[in-house]
Structure formats: structure tokens, C-alpha cells
Short mmCIF file of C-alpha atoms and ligand atoms in Angstrom, two decimals:
data_model
loop_
_atom_site.label_atom_id
_atom_site.label_comp_id
_atom_site.label_asym_id
_atom_site.label_seq_id
_atom_site.Cartn_x
_atom_site.Cartn_y
_atom_site.Cartn_z
CA MET A 1 -2.06 7.85 10.47
CA LEU A 2 -3.64 11.25 10.80
CA ASP A 3 -4.21 12.67 14.23
CA ILE A 4 -7.71 14.05 13.68
CA LYS A 5 -8.96 16.61 16.19
CA ILE A 6 -12.72 16.33 16.56
CA THR A 7 -15.05 19.18 17.52
CA ARG A 8 -18.66 18.06 17.60
CA THR A 9 -21.51 20.39 16.86
CA SER A 10 -23.49 21.64 19.84
CA ALA A 11 -26.50 22.30 17.63
CA PRO A 12 -27.25 19.22 15.48
CA LYS A 13 -29.54 20.00 12.56
CA ALA A 14 -32.84 18.23 12.01
CA LYS A 15 -32.46 15.34 9.54
CA PRO A 16 -34.28 15.90 6.27
CA THR A 17 -37.66 14.33 5.74
CA GLY A 18 -39.22 13.70 2.35
CA LYS A 19 -37.46 13.83 -1.00
CA LEU A 20 -33.71 14.29 -0.74
CA GLY A 21 -32.73 15.17 -4.28
CA PHE A 22 -29.01 15.72 -4.82
CA GLY A 23 -26.41 18.05 -3.37
CA ARG A 24 -28.39 20.65 -1.48
CA ILE A 25 -28.51 19.25 2.06
CA PHE A 26 -25.36 18.90 4.15
CA THR A 27 -24.67 17.04 7.37
CA ASP A 28 -23.53 18.37 10.75
CA HIS A 29 -19.78 18.00 10.25
CA MET A 30 -16.96 18.45 7.77
CA PHE A 31 -13.34 17.34 7.57
CA MET A 32 -10.55 19.87 6.96
CA MET A 33 -6.78 19.72 6.63
CA ASN A 34 -4.29 22.39 5.60
CA TYR A 35 -1.18 22.17 3.47
CA THR A 36 1.67 24.59 3.86
CA GLU A 37 4.83 24.43 1.77
CA GLY A 38 7.73 23.29 3.91
CA ILE A 39 5.40 21.72 6.50
CA GLY A 40 3.18 19.41 4.46
CA TRP A 41 -0.41 18.46 5.33
CA HIS A 42 -1.28 19.44 8.88
CA ASP A 43 -4.12 20.22 11.29
CA ALA A 44 -6.45 17.38 10.31
CA ARG A 45 -9.74 18.12 11.99
CA ILE A 46 -13.46 17.50 11.99
CA GLU A 47 -15.58 20.53 12.78
CA PRO A 48 -19.23 21.49 12.66
CA TYR A 49 -20.24 22.21 9.02
CA HIS A 50 -19.67 25.91 8.52
CA LYS A 51 -19.02 28.65 5.99
CA LEU A 52 -15.47 29.56 5.03
CA GLU A 53 -13.91 32.96 4.62
CA PHE A 54 -11.28 33.72 1.97
CA ALA A 55 -9.54 36.80 0.65
CA PRO A 56 -10.71 37.85 -2.83
CA SER A 57 -7.14 37.25 -4.00
CA CYS A 58 -7.33 33.56 -3.04
CA MET A 59 -5.79 31.66 -5.96
CA VAL A 60 -8.55 29.15 -6.59
CA PHE A 61 -10.94 31.97 -7.55
CA HIS A 62 -8.70 33.07 -10.41
CA TYR A 63 -6.98 30.14 -12.06
CA GLY A 64 -9.04 27.18 -10.96
CA GLN A 65 -6.36 25.14 -9.22
CA GLU A 66 -8.70 22.69 -7.52
CA MET A 67 -9.71 19.04 -7.62
CA PHE A 68 -12.61 16.99 -6.31
CA GLU A 69 -13.73 13.43 -5.76
CA GLY A 70 -17.10 11.74 -5.33
CA LEU A 71 -18.05 8.53 -3.58
CA LYS A 72 -20.91 7.22 -1.49
CA ALA A 73 -21.60 5.70 1.91
CA TYR A 74 -24.44 3.18 2.25
CA LYS A 75 -26.30 1.69 5.14
CA GLY A 76 -26.87 -2.04 4.82
CA GLU A 77 -29.97 -3.89 5.96
CA ASN A 78 -27.86 -5.16 8.85
CA GLY A 79 -27.36 -1.53 9.99
CA LYS A 80 -23.68 -1.56 9.00
CA CYS A 81 -22.21 1.36 7.15
CA TYR A 82 -20.13 0.85 4.00
CA LEU A 83 -18.01 2.81 1.55
CA PHE A 84 -17.47 1.56 -2.01
CA ARG A 85 -13.80 1.38 -3.07
CA PRO A 86 -12.55 4.56 -1.33
CA ASP A 87 -8.98 3.36 -1.96
CA MET A 88 -9.61 3.98 -5.66
CA ASN A 89 -10.73 7.54 -4.96
CA ALA A 90 -7.52 8.05 -2.97
CA LYS A 91 -5.41 6.82 -5.90
CA ARG A 92 -7.31 8.96 -8.38
CA THR A 93 -6.94 11.99 -6.11
CA ASN A 94 -3.18 11.77 -6.43
CA ALA A 95 -3.33 11.22 -10.20
CA THR A 96 -5.44 14.40 -10.43
CA ASN A 97 -3.15 16.23 -7.98
CA ASP A 98 -0.09 15.40 -10.10
CA ARG A 99 -1.71 16.97 -13.15
CA LEU A 100 -2.71 20.09 -11.23
CA CYS A 101 0.54 20.58 -9.27
CA ILE A 102 -1.28 19.90 -5.99
CA PRO A 103 0.74 17.93 -3.39
CA HIS A 104 -0.14 14.27 -2.80
CA ILE A 105 -2.24 13.12 0.10
CA PRO A 106 -1.10 9.70 1.37
CA GLU A 107 -3.75 7.19 0.23
CA GLU A 108 -4.28 5.80 3.72
CA ASP A 109 -4.77 9.32 5.11
CA PHE A 110 -7.42 10.06 2.48
CA VAL A 111 -9.31 6.87 3.34
CA GLN A 112 -8.93 7.51 7.08
CA ALA A 113 -10.33 11.04 6.70
CA VAL A 114 -13.34 9.84 4.68
CA LYS A 115 -14.07 7.08 7.20
CA ALA A 116 -13.71 9.44 10.17
CA VAL A 117 -16.13 12.08 8.94
CA VAL A 118 -18.65 9.52 7.63
CA SER A 119 -18.50 7.76 10.99
CA ILE A 120 -19.31 10.97 12.91
CA ASP A 121 -22.31 11.66 10.67
CA LYS A 122 -23.41 8.09 9.99
CA ASP A 123 -26.88 8.77 11.35
CA TRP A 124 -27.29 10.94 8.26
CA ILE A 125 -27.00 7.98 5.89
CA PRO A 126 -30.49 7.53 4.49
CA THR A 127 -31.86 4.00 4.34
CA GLU A 128 -34.60 4.06 1.67
CA PRO A 129 -33.76 1.89 -1.37
CA GLY A 130 -31.46 3.75 -3.77
CA THR A 131 -30.48 6.46 -1.28
CA SER A 132 -27.00 7.07 0.10
CA LEU A 133 -24.72 9.60 1.68
CA TYR A 134 -22.72 11.37 -1.03
CA VAL A 135 -19.15 12.12 0.03
CA ARG A 136 -17.43 15.07 -1.63
CA PRO A 137 -13.70 15.47 -0.91
CA PHE A 138 -12.03 18.46 -2.60
CA ILE A 139 -8.87 20.52 -2.52
CA ILE A 140 -8.49 24.22 -3.26
CA ALA A 141 -5.46 26.49 -3.71
CA THR A 142 -5.56 29.12 -0.98
CA ASP A 143 -2.52 31.38 -1.52
CA GLU A 144 -3.43 35.05 -1.63
CA TYR A 145 -1.64 35.87 -4.85
CA LEU A 146 -2.58 36.83 -8.41
CA GLY A 147 0.55 35.48 -10.05
CA VAL A 148 0.19 32.34 -12.15
CA ALA A 149 2.02 29.58 -10.28
CA PRO A 150 1.15 26.54 -8.17
CA SER A 151 -0.14 27.66 -4.79
CA LYS A 152 2.03 27.12 -1.72
CA GLU A 153 -1.00 26.52 0.49
CA TYR A 154 -4.05 24.30 0.10
CA LEU A 155 -7.13 23.25 1.95
CA PHE A 156 -8.50 19.69 1.76
CA ILE A 157 -12.15 19.49 2.76
CA ILE A 158 -14.71 16.67 2.88
CA ILE A 159 -18.42 17.47 3.01
CA LEU A 160 -21.32 15.01 3.12
CA SER A 161 -24.74 15.22 1.53
CA PRO A 162 -27.61 12.75 1.93
CA SER A 163 -28.87 12.00 -1.55
CA GLY A 164 -32.07 10.55 -2.88
CA ALA A 165 -32.66 7.67 -5.27
CA TYR A 166 -31.37 8.70 -8.70
CA TYR A 167 -34.37 7.18 -10.38
CA ALA A 168 -37.85 8.04 -9.20
CA SER A 169 -39.41 4.95 -10.76
CA GLY A 170 -37.05 2.21 -11.88
CA LEU A 171 -34.12 2.74 -14.22
CA GLU A 172 -35.54 4.84 -17.02
CA PRO A 173 -33.50 5.11 -20.22
CA VAL A 174 -32.40 8.66 -21.01
CA GLY A 175 -31.74 10.54 -24.25
CA ILE A 176 -28.14 11.51 -25.00
CA TRP A 177 -26.90 14.29 -27.25
CA ILE A 178 -23.65 13.53 -29.10
CA GLU A 179 -21.97 16.94 -29.18
CA ASP A 180 -20.54 17.94 -32.56
CA GLU A 181 -19.46 21.54 -31.89
CA TYR A 182 -17.72 21.74 -28.49
CA VAL A 183 -15.15 19.36 -27.01
CA ARG A 184 -14.43 18.56 -23.37
CA ALA A 185 -10.79 17.56 -23.35
CA VAL A 186 -7.87 16.51 -25.51
CA LYS A 187 -4.93 14.24 -24.89
CA GLY A 188 -2.33 16.24 -22.94
CA GLY A 189 -5.10 18.30 -21.31
CA MET A 190 -6.85 17.46 -18.04
CA GLY A 191 -9.56 15.09 -19.24
CA PHE A 192 -8.38 12.26 -16.98
CA ALA A 193 -8.28 14.54 -13.92
CA LYS A 194 -11.30 15.17 -11.71
CA THR A 195 -11.21 18.94 -11.66
CA GLY A 196 -13.78 21.72 -11.87
CA GLY A 197 -12.25 23.20 -15.02
CA ASN A 198 -13.44 20.24 -17.07
CA TYR A 199 -16.97 20.89 -15.86
CA ALA A 200 -16.76 24.63 -16.53
CA ALA A 201 -15.84 23.74 -20.11
CA SER A 202 -18.79 21.37 -20.41
CA LEU A 203 -21.66 23.58 -19.27
CA ILE A 204 -22.34 25.23 -22.62
CA ALA A 205 -22.96 21.91 -24.35
CA GLN A 206 -25.10 20.70 -21.47
CA VAL A 207 -27.32 23.76 -21.80
CA LYS A 208 -27.56 23.11 -25.54
CA ALA A 209 -28.51 19.46 -24.99
CA HIS A 210 -31.12 20.34 -22.35
CA ASP A 211 -32.65 22.99 -24.61
CA SER A 212 -33.04 20.29 -27.27
CA GLY A 213 -34.69 17.87 -24.85
CA TYR A 214 -31.73 15.61 -24.10
CA ALA A 215 -30.61 14.67 -20.59
CA GLN A 216 -26.85 14.45 -21.09
CA VAL A 217 -24.01 15.24 -23.47
CA LEU A 218 -21.80 12.57 -25.00
CA TRP A 219 -18.39 13.93 -25.96
CA LEU A 220 -16.39 13.08 -29.02
CA ASP A 221 -12.59 13.18 -29.12
CA GLY A 222 -11.23 16.68 -29.57
CA VAL A 223 -8.96 15.92 -32.53
CA HIS A 224 -10.95 13.86 -35.03
CA ARG A 225 -14.43 14.59 -33.62
CA LYS A 226 -15.13 11.00 -34.44
CA TYR A 227 -14.45 8.73 -31.48
CA ILE A 228 -16.69 8.41 -28.43
CA GLU A 229 -15.18 9.62 -25.14
CA GLU A 230 -17.67 9.82 -22.26
CA VAL A 231 -20.95 11.29 -21.02
CA GLY A 232 -21.22 14.40 -18.76
CA SER A 233 -20.17 12.81 -15.49
CA MET A 234 -20.26 9.19 -16.58
CA ASN A 235 -18.30 6.73 -18.67
CA ILE A 236 -20.15 4.98 -21.49
CA PHE A 237 -20.60 1.34 -22.44
CA PHE A 238 -22.13 -0.36 -25.47
CA LYS A 239 -23.28 -3.91 -26.00
CA ILE A 240 -22.58 -4.60 -29.65
CA ASP A 241 -23.35 -8.04 -31.05
CA GLY A 242 -23.00 -9.68 -27.64
CA LYS A 243 -19.73 -7.97 -26.69
CA ILE A 244 -19.27 -5.25 -24.08
CA VAL A 245 -17.41 -2.32 -25.62
CA THR A 246 -16.17 0.88 -23.97
CA PRO A 247 -13.75 3.62 -25.06
CA MET A 248 -10.22 2.91 -23.85
CA LEU A 249 -8.61 5.28 -21.37
CA ASN A 250 -6.51 7.57 -23.51
CA GLY A 251 -5.71 10.53 -21.27
CA SER A 252 -8.79 12.58 -22.13
CA ILE A 253 -11.35 10.30 -20.44
CA LEU A 254 -12.00 10.22 -16.70
CA PRO A 255 -11.04 6.77 -15.34
CA GLY A 256 -14.30 5.98 -13.53
CA ILE A 257 -14.33 3.61 -10.58
CA THR A 258 -17.76 2.39 -11.63
CA ARG A 259 -16.31 1.83 -15.13
CA ASN A 260 -13.53 -0.29 -13.65
CA SER A 261 -16.03 -2.25 -11.51
CA VAL A 262 -18.32 -2.89 -14.50
CA ILE A 263 -15.43 -4.17 -16.63
CA THR A 264 -14.35 -6.49 -13.81
CA LEU A 265 -17.89 -7.84 -13.32
CA CYS A 266 -18.57 -8.36 -17.04
CA LYS A 267 -15.31 -10.27 -17.47
CA ASP A 268 -16.13 -12.32 -14.39
CA TRP A 269 -19.50 -13.22 -15.93
CA GLY A 270 -17.82 -14.43 -19.11
CA TYR A 271 -18.53 -11.49 -21.42
CA GLU A 272 -15.91 -10.42 -23.90
CA VAL A 273 -14.98 -6.86 -22.94
CA GLU A 274 -13.21 -4.57 -25.40
CA GLU A 275 -11.55 -1.29 -24.36
CA ARG A 276 -10.79 0.41 -27.66
CA LEU A 277 -11.62 3.26 -30.01
CA VAL A 278 -15.36 3.43 -30.74
CA SER A 279 -16.42 5.72 -33.58
CA VAL A 280 -19.84 7.28 -34.07
CA ASP A 281 -19.89 5.63 -37.51
CA GLU A 282 -19.49 2.22 -35.90
CA LEU A 283 -22.47 2.93 -33.65
CA LEU A 284 -24.63 4.15 -36.53
CA GLU A 285 -23.71 1.03 -38.50
CA ALA A 286 -24.33 -1.33 -35.58
CA GLN A 287 -27.67 0.30 -34.91
CA LYS A 288 -28.73 -0.07 -38.59
CA ASN A 289 -27.86 -3.76 -38.45
CA GLY A 290 -29.70 -4.30 -35.20
CA LYS A 291 -26.48 -5.04 -33.34
CA LEU A 292 -26.44 -2.09 -30.95
CA GLU A 293 -28.12 -4.01 -28.16
CA GLU A 294 -27.56 -1.85 -25.09
CA VAL A 295 -26.04 1.51 -24.18
CA PHE A 296 -25.46 2.63 -20.60
CA GLY A 297 -23.51 5.20 -18.63
CA THR A 298 -21.58 4.36 -15.45
CA GLY A 299 -20.77 6.67 -12.54
CA THR A 300 -21.06 6.99 -8.79
CA ALA A 301 -24.24 9.09 -8.90
CA ALA A 302 -26.49 6.82 -10.97
CA VAL A 303 -24.33 3.65 -10.87
CA ILE A 304 -25.84 2.46 -14.18
CA SER A 305 -27.78 4.84 -16.41
CA PRO A 306 -29.49 3.16 -19.36
CA VAL A 307 -29.53 5.14 -22.60
CA GLY A 308 -32.61 4.85 -24.79
CA LYS A 309 -31.76 7.36 -27.49
CA LEU A 310 -28.56 8.75 -29.02
CA ARG A 311 -28.68 11.80 -31.27
CA PHE A 312 -25.88 12.71 -33.63
CA MET A 313 -26.57 15.62 -35.99
CA ASP A 314 -29.50 14.47 -38.13
CA ASP A 315 -29.45 10.87 -36.94
CA VAL A 316 -31.38 9.63 -33.91
CA MET A 317 -30.55 6.10 -32.82
CA VAL A 318 -33.21 4.46 -30.68
CA ILE A 319 -31.82 1.73 -28.47
CA GLY A 320 -33.91 -1.09 -27.08
CA ASP A 321 -37.62 -0.93 -26.38
CA GLY A 322 -37.75 1.89 -23.85
CA SER A 323 -36.92 -0.32 -20.89
CA ILE A 324 -33.55 -1.14 -19.32
CA GLY A 325 -31.39 -3.78 -21.04
CA GLU A 326 -30.59 -7.13 -19.49
CA VAL A 327 -26.88 -6.53 -18.84
CA SER A 328 -27.54 -2.99 -17.57
CA GLN A 329 -30.06 -4.30 -15.02
CA ARG A 330 -27.79 -7.15 -13.97
CA LEU A 331 -24.90 -4.74 -13.44
CA TYR A 332 -27.07 -2.32 -11.47
CA ASP A 333 -28.24 -5.12 -9.19
CA ALA A 334 -24.74 -6.50 -8.73
CA VAL A 335 -23.01 -3.18 -7.98
CA THR A 336 -25.73 -1.83 -5.66
CA GLY A 337 -25.95 -5.27 -4.02
CA ILE A 338 -22.24 -5.15 -3.18
CA GLN A 339 -22.46 -1.52 -2.06
CA THR A 340 -25.26 -2.18 0.42
CA GLY A 341 -24.00 -5.53 1.69
CA LYS A 342 -26.75 -7.64 0.07
CA VAL A 343 -24.38 -9.52 -2.23
CA GLU A 344 -21.10 -11.29 -1.50
CA ASP A 345 -18.13 -8.96 -2.04
CA LYS A 346 -15.68 -11.26 -3.76
CA PHE A 347 -13.45 -8.44 -5.03
CA GLY A 348 -12.96 -6.67 -1.69
CA TRP A 349 -14.72 -3.47 -2.79
CA ARG A 350 -16.72 -2.84 0.36
CA PHE A 351 -15.09 -0.91 3.25
CA GLU A 352 -16.90 -0.96 6.55
CA VAL A 353 -17.10 2.25 8.58
CA GLU A 354 -17.27 1.65 12.34
C1 LIG B 401 -16.47 11.25 -11.73
C2 LIG B 401 -16.62 11.16 -13.21
C3 LIG B 401 -16.97 9.96 -13.86
C4 LIG B 401 -17.37 8.70 -13.13
O1 LIG B 401 -16.43 8.22 -12.25
P1 LIG B 401 -16.88 7.25 -11.05
O2 LIG B 401 -15.62 7.03 -10.31
O3 LIG B 401 -17.44 6.02 -11.66
O4 LIG B 401 -17.91 8.00 -10.27
C5 LIG B 401 -16.97 9.95 -15.24
N1 LIG B 401 -16.71 11.06 -15.95
C6 LIG B 401 -16.39 12.24 -15.36
C7 LIG B 401 -16.09 13.41 -16.20
C8 LIG B 401 -16.34 12.33 -13.97
O5 LIG B 401 -16.05 13.50 -13.40
#
């Protein structure tokens, strides 16, 4: 149990009105906790949201030793406040920390910290359909040192951002660019870790995709440039000839919590689910034969993001009829229903925040 010292703001900000968008508005408070070698994690506290000051020599600025997480808080119709599977974010935090030589945070402390700061700012959870409070925990290396080594000091911070409905009008299928020049990660690298470096490496392809009129990049494996890995900040699923197929976790793919939830739900509904290698050639073939029935991304931000078009070099695969597929819609309804308390939570995924 963390002993969290709470300092409330004396100047609460006005809550946003109108369109929320994503990631630009922050609530009144933030959680912080320090790590010092020899002492461990200490000084857990909630303070008014404020700017931070660091020396220019602060390690995170130079070698990118940092990690982050992302989850959401929802307000149910009954007025209750829920988190979706924060225990999974806690587990993944420590998997990421291991890879980046960042000390573990006890899972229960991580969940306690998220609950505490969300609880203080729960009036900031928007209630319009599709909206939520985005929770961004992150850790940075704070030693003032230019040598290359794991930092001896860290800061764990949680900030909160009310976010708008991902889709302005229903779930619109997006176009995806299968990247054939750059790669995101390789086995042995940090692909499975949620860390900024992976995103820094991905920006160039995202710019390229946007310039060509595509919403997101789909990455191929870094060795063969042949097997599907994942989309920008989402995992990817295909419905091929009635089966649900997704790339297996191989060390270079981020193990999404939405991915895990979707696999669990599909199995529960009686679908055959295959986690395996999926090549671009297999997709092209399936599409030619009319067997590529649905494609969708999964991630905390969009939950389910239907894909209507996949481009690979000179080939453009059009999927479906421009509207969301049946399984994609069913999954969206099921996951968001559990998140907001509308649907029975038979897997124990919903955590109430008092
Ligand atoms: C966070 C993330 C995902 C999705 O994970 P969720 O836990 O479902 O939000 C997928 N890919 C990458 C690269 C990510 O950073």
C-alpha cells in the first residue's frame, strides 16, 4: 500500500466544453512518485497539475530511458466510475521496465496510484457516448549524467486527459499503408515494450503514409519484410474464411490489452482464433478469393478500428463495402459495453473507482 500525500489545487480549472479531441487538455491533478537507488520508490503524492523543471543533463533527454502506459476511465450511466483492466497495464509496465532497466513498480501500487488520481479528478470524466478520461502513466530517467548507463533515479508520473469520441460519426473504416521501406522493431529489440523510442522510430513512415492519403502504417517484420506485425498504436486482426486471425506475439509486437480482450471474447463466442504468422501474400491471396472478410485494429484509443483499405506497394486491397464488419461492430459494442457498465462483466475486467 502506498501512502499517498494529497495536495488539492486551490484554483480548479474550468472543465472543457465542446469538442474534446485527444491529448491536449489536462485535469487539475497529477500523481508523482520518485525512485532513488538504495531507497526504492518513495514520496507518492498527488499534486495540482504543474510544469516540471529538469537539468539539461537529465538522462531521459539524451538516451530515451522512459516508458509509458495508456488506459481509460469511464463514467457509467449509473454515475459510477470504472477503469478497464488496469492490472494488465501494471503487469505490462513491469515487462517494459525489465527491458529498459527501470525498476519494477509493485502491481498493486500502480493500480492504487491510478485509482487515487482518477478518483480525485473523477468530475473530469466526460459522459457523452464514446468519451472517456485517458490515463497516461509514464516513467522517466532523471539522473543528471551524460554517461550511458541505467539511471539511478526515476520519476513515475500519471496525468489525465479528457478525450473525445474517436469516431465523429460511427465507426468509419480507415485506409492502412503497409510499410515496405522502414521497420519498427525486430525480435531482441524493444517492440514488445511500451516506450517512446518505438514511436520515434515510427514517425517517418507515418508521415509517408499520411502524405499518400493513408491514416495509419502497418508494419512488417524487420527480418523477412513479409509477415504482418501491427498498426501504429494498435494490434491487427483479420477475419479470413470465418476464422479470426492475428499475428502471434513474437517479441517485436506490443501485447495489447484490447488484443487480449478481443481474443478472449471471440473464443467465448465460438470463433476459431489463430495467433500465428500472417504474411502479406496470404492476405493478397485471401482478398483475391473473396475470403478476407474483415480487418480491424485494436487499441485503447479507438477500441476497434475497422480497416477498409490496405495498400502494399502496387496492390490496394479493398475490404468490405465501406461500412464496419459484423464481428468488428459486435466487438466494439461488447468491449465498450463492459467498459461503461452497460454489459455484464463476466471476465472481471471492470475496476470501480470510488
Ligand atoms: C499501446 C499499444 C498498442 C495497443 O495496446 P492496448 O493495450 O490495447 O491499448 C498496440 N501497439 C502499440 C505499438 C502500442 O503502443
